[in-house]
GROMACS .gro file of C-alpha atoms in nm:
model
  458
    1MET     CA    1  -2.465  -2.266   6.761
    2GLU     CA    2  -2.172  -2.057   6.887
    3TYR     CA    3  -1.944  -2.182   6.608
    4ALA     CA    4  -1.814  -2.495   6.437
    5LEU     CA    5  -1.473  -2.545   6.276
    6ASN     CA    6  -1.490  -2.544   5.898
    7ASN     CA    7  -1.280  -2.785   5.694
    8TYR     CA    8  -0.951  -2.607   5.634
    9ARG     CA    9  -0.598  -2.683   5.516
   10CYS     CA   10  -0.281  -2.506   5.620
   11LYS     CA   11   0.081  -2.450   5.525
   12ARG     CA   12   0.350  -2.296   5.741
   13PHE     CA   13   0.556  -2.004   5.612
   14GLU     CA   14   0.829  -1.947   5.872
   15ASP     CA   15   0.642  -1.787   6.166
   16LYS     CA   16   0.303  -1.761   5.990
   17TYR     CA   17   0.036  -2.001   5.871
   18PHE     CA   18  -0.165  -1.980   5.550
   19LEU     CA   19  -0.509  -2.144   5.577
   20THR     CA   20  -0.764  -2.214   5.301
   21THR     CA   21  -1.122  -2.341   5.298
   22ASP     CA   22  -1.292  -2.558   5.036
   23TYR     CA   23  -1.446  -2.253   4.871
   24GLY     CA   24  -1.117  -2.068   4.848
   25SER     CA   25  -1.123  -1.814   5.130
   26TYR     CA   26  -0.785  -1.776   5.298
   27CYS     CA   27  -0.653  -1.656   5.632
   28ILE     CA   28  -0.304  -1.572   5.758
   29LEU     CA   29  -0.236  -1.650   6.126
   30SER     CA   30   0.056  -1.592   6.357
   31GLU     CA   31   0.199  -1.888   6.548
   32GLU     CA   32   0.008  -1.784   6.861
   33GLU     CA   33  -0.319  -1.749   6.669
   34PHE     CA   34  -0.272  -2.087   6.501
   35LYS     CA   35  -0.197  -2.249   6.838
   36ARG     CA   36  -0.522  -2.109   6.980
   37LEU     CA   37  -0.712  -2.237   6.675
   38LYS     CA   38  -0.571  -2.588   6.720
   39GLN     CA   39  -0.651  -2.581   7.091
   40ASN     CA   40  -0.998  -2.444   7.017
   41THR     CA   41  -0.946  -2.155   7.257
   42ILE     CA   42  -1.089  -1.891   7.026
   43GLY     CA   43  -1.227  -1.556   7.130
   44GLY     CA   44  -1.207  -1.180   7.082
   45LYS     CA   45  -1.035  -1.048   6.770
   46LEU     CA   46  -0.924  -1.395   6.663
   47LYS     CA   47  -1.280  -1.520   6.663
   48THR     CA   48  -1.389  -1.222   6.452
   49LYS     CA   49  -1.101  -1.282   6.212
   50LEU     CA   50  -1.174  -1.655   6.172
   51GLU     CA   51  -1.546  -1.589   6.131
   52LYS     CA   52  -1.481  -1.333   5.857
   53LYS     CA   53  -1.261  -1.582   5.671
   54GLY     CA   54  -1.492  -1.881   5.716
   55ILE     CA   55  -1.243  -2.085   5.918
   56ILE     CA   56  -1.516  -2.109   6.178
   57LEU     CA   57  -1.885  -2.122   6.087
   58ASN     CA   58  -2.181  -1.987   6.280
   59ASN     CA   59  -2.521  -1.830   6.221
   60ASN     CA   60  -2.354  -1.506   6.115
   61ASN     CA   61  -2.158  -1.645   5.819
   62ILE     CA   62  -2.303  -1.982   5.715
   63THR     CA   63  -2.519  -1.827   5.441
   64GLU     CA   64  -2.219  -1.637   5.308
   65ALA     CA   65  -2.012  -1.957   5.306
   66LEU     CA   66  -2.279  -2.131   5.098
   67ARG     CA   67  -2.293  -1.836   4.856
   68LEU     CA   68  -1.916  -1.836   4.811
   69THR     CA   69  -1.913  -2.213   4.754
   70ARG     CA   70  -2.176  -2.174   4.483
   71ASN     CA   71  -1.992  -1.885   4.317
   72ARG     CA   72  -1.653  -2.058   4.327
   73ASN     CA   73  -1.800  -2.358   4.141
   74SER     CA   74  -2.046  -2.176   3.914
   75PHE     CA   75  -1.850  -2.272   3.601
   76ILE     CA   76  -1.967  -2.632   3.640
   77PHE     CA   77  -2.323  -2.543   3.543
   78THR     CA   78  -2.279  -2.297   3.254
   79GLY     CA   79  -2.209  -2.530   2.960
   80THR     CA   80  -1.913  -2.551   2.724
   81SER     CA   81  -1.788  -2.203   2.636
   82LEU     CA   82  -1.451  -2.254   2.460
   83HIS     CA   83  -1.469  -2.425   2.119
   84ILE     CA   84  -1.138  -2.487   1.941
   85ILE     CA   85  -1.158  -2.554   1.567
   86VAL     CA   86  -0.871  -2.711   1.375
   87ALA     CA   87  -0.940  -2.575   1.027
   88THR     CA   88  -0.636  -2.759   0.895
   89LEU     CA   89  -0.348  -2.969   1.023
   90ARG     CA   90  -0.120  -2.826   0.752
   91CYS     CA   91   0.156  -2.590   0.854
   92ASP     CA   92   0.451  -2.411   0.695
   93MET     CA   93   0.661  -2.434   1.011
   94ASN     CA   94   0.878  -2.708   1.159
   95CYS     CA   95   0.880  -2.614   1.527
   96VAL     CA   96   1.100  -2.833   1.744
   97TYR     CA   97   0.821  -2.878   2.002
   98CYS     CA   98   0.515  -2.896   1.774
   99HIS     CA   99   0.240  -3.030   2.002
  100ALA     CA  100  -0.011  -3.055   1.718
  101SER     CA  101   0.193  -3.293   1.498
  102SER     CA  102   0.120  -3.073   1.199
  103LYS     CA  103   0.127  -3.195   0.840
  104PRO     CA  104   0.325  -3.058   0.542
  105LYS     CA  105   0.185  -2.754   0.366
  106ASN     CA  106   0.091  -2.940   0.046
  107GLU     CA  107  -0.119  -3.217   0.208
  108ILE     CA  108  -0.462  -3.059   0.157
  109GLU     CA  109  -0.645  -3.376   0.264
  110TYR     CA  110  -0.595  -3.245   0.619
  111ASP     CA  111  -0.812  -2.938   0.551
  112MET     CA  112  -1.161  -2.904   0.696
  113GLY     CA  113  -1.429  -2.880   0.427
  114LYS     CA  114  -1.725  -2.640   0.434
  115GLU     CA  115  -1.977  -2.917   0.506
  116THR     CA  116  -1.782  -3.022   0.816
  117ALA     CA  117  -1.733  -2.656   0.907
  118LYS     CA  118  -2.109  -2.593   0.893
  119LYS     CA  119  -2.188  -2.897   1.108
  120THR     CA  120  -1.918  -2.789   1.354
  121VAL     CA  121  -2.069  -2.444   1.399
  122ASP     CA  122  -2.419  -2.593   1.428
  123PHE     CA  123  -2.288  -2.826   1.698
  124ILE     CA  124  -2.117  -2.542   1.887
  125PHE     CA  125  -2.435  -2.338   1.912
  126GLN     CA  126  -2.612  -2.627   2.088
  127THR     CA  127  -2.425  -2.537   2.407
  128PRO     CA  128  -2.639  -2.377   2.679
  129SER     CA  129  -2.354  -2.141   2.764
  130LYS     CA  130  -2.432  -1.773   2.718
  131GLU     CA  131  -2.064  -1.718   2.640
  132ILE     CA  132  -1.910  -1.875   2.329
  133THR     CA  133  -1.550  -1.841   2.218
  134ILE     CA  134  -1.456  -1.992   1.883
  135GLU     CA  135  -1.080  -2.026   1.859
  136PHE     CA  136  -0.897  -2.133   1.543
  137GLN     CA  137  -0.594  -2.353   1.608
  138GLY     CA  138  -0.388  -2.570   1.379
  139GLY     CA  139  -0.180  -2.648   1.195
  140GLU     CA  140  -0.184  -2.299   1.054
  141PRO     CA  141  -0.544  -2.181   1.007
  142LEU     CA  142  -0.455  -1.917   0.747
  143LEU     CA  143  -0.366  -2.199   0.506
  144ASN     CA  144  -0.738  -2.285   0.489
  145TRP     CA  145  -0.850  -1.923   0.471
  146ASP     CA  146  -1.173  -1.978   0.276
  147VAL     CA  147  -1.307  -2.215   0.544
  148VAL     CA  148  -1.192  -1.986   0.825
  149LYS     CA  149  -1.390  -1.702   0.665
  150TYR     CA  150  -1.690  -1.929   0.613
  151ILE     CA  151  -1.692  -2.030   0.982
  152ILE     CA  152  -1.661  -1.668   1.099
  153GLU     CA  153  -1.946  -1.548   0.880
  154TYR     CA  154  -2.171  -1.847   0.947
  155ALA     CA  155  -2.118  -1.820   1.324
  156LEU     CA  156  -2.202  -1.448   1.318
  157GLU     CA  157  -2.510  -1.522   1.108
  158ILE     CA  158  -2.639  -1.787   1.348
  159ASN     CA  159  -2.570  -1.565   1.646
  160VAL     CA  160  -2.814  -1.302   1.519
  161GLY     CA  161  -3.085  -1.536   1.640
  162LYS     CA  162  -2.899  -1.708   1.926
  163LYS     CA  163  -2.780  -1.382   2.083
  164LYS     CA  164  -2.478  -1.536   2.257
  165ASN     CA  165  -2.182  -1.332   2.377
  166LEU     CA  166  -1.968  -1.451   2.087
  167THR     CA  167  -1.591  -1.406   2.070
  168ILE     CA  168  -1.384  -1.528   1.778
  169THR     CA  169  -1.006  -1.557   1.793
  170ILE     CA  170  -0.740  -1.699   1.564
  171VAL     CA  171  -0.402  -1.838   1.668
  172THR     CA  172  -0.165  -1.795   1.374
  173ASN     CA  173   0.208  -1.791   1.304
  174LEU     CA  174   0.139  -1.489   1.075
  175ASN     CA  175   0.356  -1.621   0.790
  176SER     CA  176   0.059  -1.618   0.549
  177MET     CA  177  -0.085  -1.289   0.672
  178ASP     CA  178  -0.141  -1.010   0.420
  179GLU     CA  179  -0.317  -0.673   0.413
  180ASP     CA  180  -0.648  -0.817   0.291
  181LYS     CA  181  -0.660  -1.084   0.563
  182MET     CA  182  -0.567  -0.826   0.826
  183ASP     CA  183  -0.840  -0.590   0.708
  184TYR     CA  184  -1.098  -0.872   0.714
  185LEU     CA  185  -1.006  -0.990   1.065
  186ILE     CA  186  -1.020  -0.636   1.203
  187LYS     CA  187  -1.354  -0.560   1.036
  188MET     CA  188  -1.505  -0.886   1.164
  189GLY     CA  189  -1.382  -0.819   1.519
  190VAL     CA  190  -1.163  -1.131   1.531
  191SER     CA  191  -0.890  -1.130   1.797
  192VAL     CA  192  -0.544  -1.236   1.682
  193CYS     CA  193  -0.289  -1.435   1.881
  194THR     CA  194   0.050  -1.549   1.763
  195SER     CA  195   0.360  -1.722   1.898
  196LEU     CA  196   0.666  -1.531   2.009
  197ASP     CA  197   0.939  -1.729   2.183
  198GLY     CA  198   1.174  -1.438   2.249
  199PRO     CA  199   1.450  -1.256   2.061
  200LYS     CA  200   1.519  -1.350   1.699
  201GLU     CA  201   1.792  -1.609   1.752
  202LEU     CA  202   1.590  -1.800   2.011
  203HIS     CA  203   1.255  -1.770   1.831
  204ASP     CA  204   1.393  -1.889   1.498
  205SER     CA  205   1.576  -2.175   1.667
  206ASN     CA  206   1.256  -2.299   1.834
  207ARG     CA  207   1.014  -2.209   1.553
  208ARG     CA  208   1.177  -2.306   1.225
  209TYR     CA  209   1.023  -2.156   0.912
  210ILE     CA  210   1.095  -2.318   0.576
  211CYS     CA  211   1.107  -1.980   0.399
  212GLY     CA  212   1.334  -1.777   0.627
  213SER     CA  213   1.279  -1.606   0.961
  214SER     CA  214   0.941  -1.653   1.127
  215TYR     CA  215   1.049  -1.394   1.386
  216ASP     CA  216   1.058  -1.122   1.120
  217ASN     CA  217   0.701  -1.204   1.015
  218VAL     CA  218   0.574  -1.202   1.374
  219VAL     CA  219   0.728  -0.865   1.455
  220LYS     CA  220   0.613  -0.714   1.124
  221TRP     CA  221   0.248  -0.813   1.169
  222VAL     CA  222   0.224  -0.747   1.543
  223GLU     CA  223   0.339  -0.392   1.474
  224ARG     CA  224   0.119  -0.363   1.164
  225PHE     CA  225  -0.198  -0.478   1.347
  226ASP     CA  226  -0.132  -0.245   1.640
  227GLU     CA  227  -0.073   0.042   1.398
  228GLU     CA  228  -0.404  -0.032   1.226
  229TYR     CA  229  -0.594  -0.063   1.555
  230LYS     CA  230  -0.473   0.283   1.652
  231LYS     CA  231  -0.554   0.423   1.308
  232ARG     CA  232  -0.912   0.291   1.334
  233ASP     CA  233  -0.942   0.403   1.697
  234ILE     CA  234  -0.996   0.045   1.821
  235LYS     CA  235  -0.889   0.062   2.184
  236ASP     CA  236  -0.985  -0.285   2.310
  237LYS     CA  237  -0.778  -0.490   2.061
  238ARG     CA  238  -0.415  -0.581   2.027
  239VAL     CA  239  -0.225  -0.885   1.905
  240ASN     CA  240  -0.149  -1.124   2.189
  241ALA     CA  241   0.129  -1.380   2.190
  242LEU     CA  242   0.220  -1.714   2.346
  243VAL     CA  243   0.568  -1.824   2.441
  244THR     CA  244   0.681  -2.186   2.444
  245LEU     CA  245   0.989  -2.260   2.648
  246THR     CA  246   1.253  -2.514   2.549
  247ARG     CA  247   1.576  -2.591   2.731
  248LYS     CA  248   1.749  -2.325   2.524
  249SER     CA  249   1.490  -2.065   2.633
  250LEU     CA  250   1.593  -2.094   2.998
  251ASP     CA  251   1.911  -1.894   2.926
  252TYR     CA  252   1.704  -1.588   2.823
  253PRO     CA  253   1.468  -1.484   3.106
  254LYS     CA  254   1.528  -1.110   3.068
  255GLU     CA  255   1.560  -1.113   2.691
  256ILE     CA  256   1.226  -1.291   2.645
  257VAL     CA  257   1.052  -1.041   2.873
  258ASP     CA  258   1.220  -0.748   2.696
  259GLU     CA  259   1.087  -0.870   2.361
  260TYR     CA  260   0.729  -0.860   2.488
  261VAL     CA  261   0.778  -0.519   2.645
  262ARG     CA  262   0.929  -0.382   2.323
  263LEU     CA  263   0.624  -0.495   2.124
  264GLY     CA  264   0.379  -0.356   2.380
  265ILE     CA  265   0.234  -0.695   2.477
  266PRO     CA  266   0.132  -0.653   2.844
  267TYR     CA  267   0.105  -1.020   2.943
  268ILE     CA  268   0.347  -1.308   2.903
  269HIS     CA  269   0.254  -1.663   3.000
  270LEU     CA  270   0.571  -1.852   3.086
  271ARG     CA  271   0.438  -2.206   3.042
  272PHE     CA  272   0.633  -2.522   3.107
  273LEU     CA  273   0.666  -2.756   2.811
  274ASN     CA  274   0.421  -3.044   2.759
  275ASP     CA  275   0.532  -3.386   2.643
  276LEU     CA  276   0.289  -3.397   2.349
  277GLY     CA  277   0.310  -3.442   1.972
  278VAL     CA  278   0.650  -3.390   1.812
  279ALA     CA  279   0.792  -3.277   2.148
  280LYS     CA  280   0.771  -3.636   2.272
  281LYS     CA  281   1.017  -3.753   2.004
  282VAL     CA  282   1.284  -3.499   2.101
  283TRP     CA  283   1.198  -3.469   2.470
  284GLY     CA  284   1.553  -3.547   2.584
  285ASP     CA  285   1.689  -3.257   2.380
  286ILE     CA  286   1.438  -2.981   2.459
  287SER     CA  287   1.299  -3.058   2.808
  288TYR     CA  288   1.415  -2.948   3.153
  289SER     CA  289   1.357  -3.035   3.516
  290PRO     CA  290   1.095  -2.862   3.733
  291LYS     CA  291   1.376  -2.695   3.927
  292GLU     CA  292   1.536  -2.558   3.610
  293PHE     CA  293   1.203  -2.418   3.493
  294LEU     CA  294   1.123  -2.266   3.833
  295ASP     CA  295   1.462  -2.097   3.857
  296PHE     CA  296   1.396  -1.940   3.517
  297TRP     CA  297   1.038  -1.844   3.607
  298LYS     CA  298   1.137  -1.668   3.928
  299LYS     CA  299   1.415  -1.473   3.754
  300ALA     CA  300   1.171  -1.359   3.486
  301VAL     CA  301   0.898  -1.265   3.735
  302LEU     CA  302   1.138  -1.067   3.954
  303TYR     CA  303   1.267  -0.887   3.646
  304MET     CA  304   0.909  -0.798   3.548
  305GLY     CA  305   0.863  -0.653   3.896
  306GLU     CA  306   1.163  -0.427   3.839
  307LEU     CA  307   1.023  -0.316   3.504
  308ASN     CA  308   0.683  -0.244   3.662
  309LYS     CA  309   0.847  -0.017   3.918
  310GLY     CA  310   1.006   0.170   3.628
  311GLY     CA  311   0.667   0.228   3.468
  312LYS     CA  312   0.673  -0.050   3.207
  313GLU     CA  313   0.359  -0.261   3.178
  314ILE     CA  314   0.425  -0.637   3.181
  315ARG     CA  315   0.270  -0.916   3.390
  316GLU     CA  316   0.331  -1.289   3.409
  317ARG     CA  317  -0.004  -1.454   3.338
  318MET     CA  318   0.025  -1.759   3.563
  319MET     CA  319   0.113  -1.544   3.861
  320SER     CA  320  -0.178  -1.310   3.782
  321LEU     CA  321  -0.414  -1.608   3.752
  322MET     CA  322  -0.302  -1.746   4.086
  323ILE     CA  323  -0.352  -1.414   4.262
  324ASN     CA  324  -0.694  -1.383   4.097
  325LYS     CA  325  -0.798  -1.731   4.209
  326ILE     CA  326  -0.687  -1.663   4.567
  327LYS     CA  327  -0.841  -1.317   4.606
  328ASN     CA  328  -1.167  -1.340   4.410
  329GLU     CA  329  -1.481  -1.541   4.478
  330PHE     CA  330  -1.544  -1.630   4.112
  331ASP     CA  331  -1.305  -1.861   3.931
  332PRO     CA  332  -1.127  -1.679   3.643
  333ASN     CA  333  -1.211  -1.982   3.425
  334TYR     CA  334  -0.857  -2.069   3.328
  335MET     CA  335  -0.946  -2.424   3.237
  336ASP     CA  336  -0.606  -2.584   3.298
  337LEU     CA  337  -0.619  -2.477   3.663
  338ARG     CA  338  -0.957  -2.566   3.803
  339SER     CA  339  -1.139  -2.871   3.938
  340PRO     CA  340  -1.294  -3.025   3.738
  341CYS     CA  341  -1.079  -2.898   3.452
  342GLY     CA  342  -1.220  -2.765   3.127
  343ALA     CA  343  -1.242  -3.103   2.953
  344ALA     CA  344  -1.581  -3.134   2.778
  345ILE     CA  345  -1.773  -2.914   3.024
  346GLY     CA  346  -1.557  -2.607   2.961
  347GLN     CA  347  -1.403  -2.666   2.621
  348LEU     CA  348  -1.427  -2.896   2.321
  349THR     CA  349  -1.194  -2.931   2.023
  350TYR     CA  350  -1.308  -3.010   1.669
  351ASN     CA  351  -1.052  -3.169   1.439
  352TYR     CA  352  -1.040  -3.100   1.064
  353ASN     CA  353  -1.252  -3.413   0.997
  354GLY     CA  354  -1.518  -3.327   1.257
  355ASP     CA  355  -1.388  -3.553   1.533
  356ILE     CA  356  -1.462  -3.408   1.877
  357TYR     CA  357  -1.209  -3.416   2.163
  358THR     CA  358  -1.237  -3.319   2.529
  359CYS     CA  359  -0.976  -3.045   2.480
  360ASP     CA  360  -0.700  -2.938   2.244
  361GLU     CA  361  -0.428  -3.121   2.436
  362ALA     CA  362  -0.638  -3.438   2.414
  363ARG     CA  363  -0.639  -3.408   2.037
  364MET     CA  364  -0.259  -3.401   2.046
  365ILE     CA  365  -0.226  -3.733   2.232
  366GLY     CA  366  -0.268  -3.924   1.907
  367ASP     CA  367  -0.515  -4.194   2.010
  368ASP     CA  368  -0.889  -4.224   2.067
  369LEU     CA  369  -0.886  -4.222   2.447
  370PHE     CA  370  -1.022  -3.866   2.465
  371SER     CA  371  -1.228  -3.874   2.142
  372LEU     CA  372  -1.599  -3.821   2.210
  373GLY     CA  373  -1.760  -3.847   1.866
  374ASN     CA  374  -1.806  -3.652   1.544
  375VAL     CA  375  -2.010  -3.344   1.452
  376LYS     CA  376  -2.157  -3.525   1.151
  377LYS     CA  377  -2.344  -3.781   1.360
  378ASP     CA  378  -2.356  -3.670   1.725
  379ASP     CA  379  -2.523  -3.389   1.915
  380TYR     CA  380  -2.399  -3.177   2.204
  381LYS     CA  381  -2.607  -3.331   2.482
  382ASP     CA  382  -2.512  -3.689   2.394
  383ILE     CA  383  -2.144  -3.598   2.367
  384THR     CA  384  -2.115  -3.406   2.694
  385THR     CA  385  -2.317  -3.660   2.897
  386SER     CA  386  -2.149  -3.969   2.749
  387ASP     CA  387  -1.975  -4.220   2.974
  388LYS     CA  388  -1.637  -4.125   2.825
  389ALA     CA  389  -1.686  -3.752   2.884
  390CYS     CA  390  -1.802  -3.813   3.241
  391ALA     CA  391  -1.503  -4.039   3.305
  392VAL     CA  392  -1.258  -3.772   3.186
  393VAL     CA  393  -1.432  -3.503   3.392
  394SER     CA  394  -1.422  -3.730   3.697
  395ALA     CA  395  -1.050  -3.794   3.644
  396SER     CA  396  -0.987  -3.417   3.652
  397ILE     CA  397  -1.135  -3.361   3.999
  398ASN     CA  398  -0.864  -3.307   4.260
  399ASP     CA  399  -1.028  -3.509   4.537
  400GLN     CA  400  -0.771  -3.784   4.568
  401TYR     CA  401  -0.608  -3.807   4.910
  402ILE     CA  402  -0.283  -3.630   4.828
  403CYS     CA  403  -0.467  -3.331   4.675
  404ASP     CA  404  -0.730  -3.320   4.949
  405ASN     CA  405  -0.458  -3.250   5.204
  406CYS     CA  406  -0.291  -2.973   5.003
  407VAL     CA  407  -0.347  -2.610   5.104
  408PHE     CA  408  -0.359  -2.513   4.736
  409LYS     CA  409  -0.647  -2.747   4.650
  410PRO     CA  410  -0.915  -2.472   4.614
  411TYR     CA  411  -0.702  -2.299   4.351
  412CYS     CA  412  -0.547  -2.590   4.163
  413GLY     CA  413  -0.650  -2.856   3.914
  414VAL     CA  414  -0.558  -3.193   3.768
  415CYS     CA  415  -0.498  -3.262   3.396
  416PRO     CA  416  -0.591  -3.616   3.285
  417VAL     CA  417  -0.421  -3.560   2.948
  418CYS     CA  418  -0.089  -3.460   3.106
  419ASN     CA  419  -0.117  -3.751   3.348
  420TYR     CA  420  -0.172  -3.989   3.058
  421ALA     CA  421   0.115  -3.841   2.855
  422GLU     CA  422   0.357  -3.854   3.148
  423GLN     CA  423   0.250  -4.170   3.334
  424GLY     CA  424   0.025  -4.365   3.097
  425ASN     CA  425  -0.283  -4.327   3.318
  426VAL     CA  426  -0.547  -4.053   3.344
  427ILE     CA  427  -0.539  -4.103   3.722
  428GLY     CA  428  -0.180  -4.006   3.786
  429LYS     CA  429   0.048  -4.032   4.084
  430ILE     CA  430   0.012  -3.660   4.124
  431THR     CA  431   0.307  -3.572   4.342
  432GLN     CA  432   0.539  -3.751   4.100
  433THR     CA  433   0.432  -3.536   3.805
  434ASP     CA  434   0.636  -3.238   3.693
  435ARG     CA  435   0.311  -3.041   3.669
  436CYS     CA  436   0.234  -3.083   4.039
  437LYS     CA  437   0.590  -3.004   4.147
  438ILE     CA  438   0.590  -2.684   3.942
  439LEU     CA  439   0.245  -2.561   4.043
  440LYS     CA  440   0.308  -2.622   4.414
  441GLU     CA  441   0.629  -2.423   4.403
  442GLN     CA  442   0.465  -2.142   4.202
  443PHE     CA  443   0.175  -2.120   4.448
  444THR     CA  444   0.420  -2.122   4.739
  445TRP     CA  445   0.624  -1.841   4.587
  446VAL     CA  446   0.319  -1.629   4.496
  447ILE     CA  447   0.162  -1.667   4.840
  448LYS     CA  448   0.486  -1.584   5.019
  449GLU     CA  449   0.567  -1.281   4.804
  450LYS     CA  450   0.218  -1.138   4.752
  451PHE     CA  451   0.033  -1.239   5.070
  452ILE     CA  452   0.251  -1.355   5.361
  453ASN     CA  453   0.520  -1.088   5.332
  454LYS     CA  454   0.244  -0.825   5.304
  455ASP     CA  455   0.028  -0.989   5.572
  456ASP     CA  456  -0.259  -0.960   5.324
  457ASN     CA  457  -0.574  -1.083   5.502
  458ASP     CA  458  -0.814  -0.877   5.291
   0.00000   0.00000   0.00000
């Protein structure tokens, strides 16, 4: 064959067109080039350009197109890699947006026991994935420290025989951190992540600590860990942080970024708020419109660009992920932004009592819709091939009509949990969701700033 038109989608950016294929290759065309493509009068340099980008297919590039399609979707076949363990639902914080619906510090019945912990780790190692990440969430995992240590040591023991690429990380508010715990986590190679919502006034307003300022504890231990990493000549570790944005946060785009720069944290993920857990009860007080969030996001990203030019290292994670997804043939495996999403086939969450959920957000919904079973009676294969798991995975594929016509489809994803929380159905009216409105505008901005304005066809 001379050539055949591949399936492509397009979006106009003033006098240029941005085209994408199903496997994520992209091409930027002028108005004249796009007109020739539509009229099928293709030749010369345009033909070479379209062939290179897979917009047209022929004997020269069909094998490459198949290879790229396989690579783009390789995550589907690897097995569950991210395993989130809720060692306890107890917490010593009273955050205004608490997605996890944490329990008071003294209610120890919400702690995971060692028997459940052992069965959880045994379950995790049934995955065929060569990569395993065990991530402690909560509640506040440090409040059940003995079980956290047991899981770490038991997982490392099992992995001597399993030989997986094992990563262990803990997400903690750092209020219960001490020198002994820090020393243990560093020696065991456990990565540490905390929450930092910005400067002290904002952080303490969002993340209320019953014993004073949680901000002071975060700053103290971020600096202490980094000091100890340097002292021990550990170059590949540093404390990471997550920011949660409330309505009040939107007044502090520069100040939030400055706080991360000051603490030497090179990435900041400016995430829009989810209507989950406690946040649902106070949604009218803490939420914001997509436009309000996007105005804040753009201000923060532009400010980071100015700081980068001045030699300061700081990147917005969502923007970096989007650029990565557009430019690279392998998906970066950010499970909230892929199709199908990470539910069950990419991640699983294990509650304190051994209940298994399709993801951590699913656990926060508060009903059994996304519950798949329990580590005490079920095995990995039965859980991940169950009708319920398959239904959730199917609901996360962005093949419905409105998505199939969107130029961003190869890089985007659908979240059944967010659909259910916002609209009461795992199959949402996508264009009416705040998530879709925000992601479309972010993709539009990133493509215009980082690709169209630079005419980046590489």
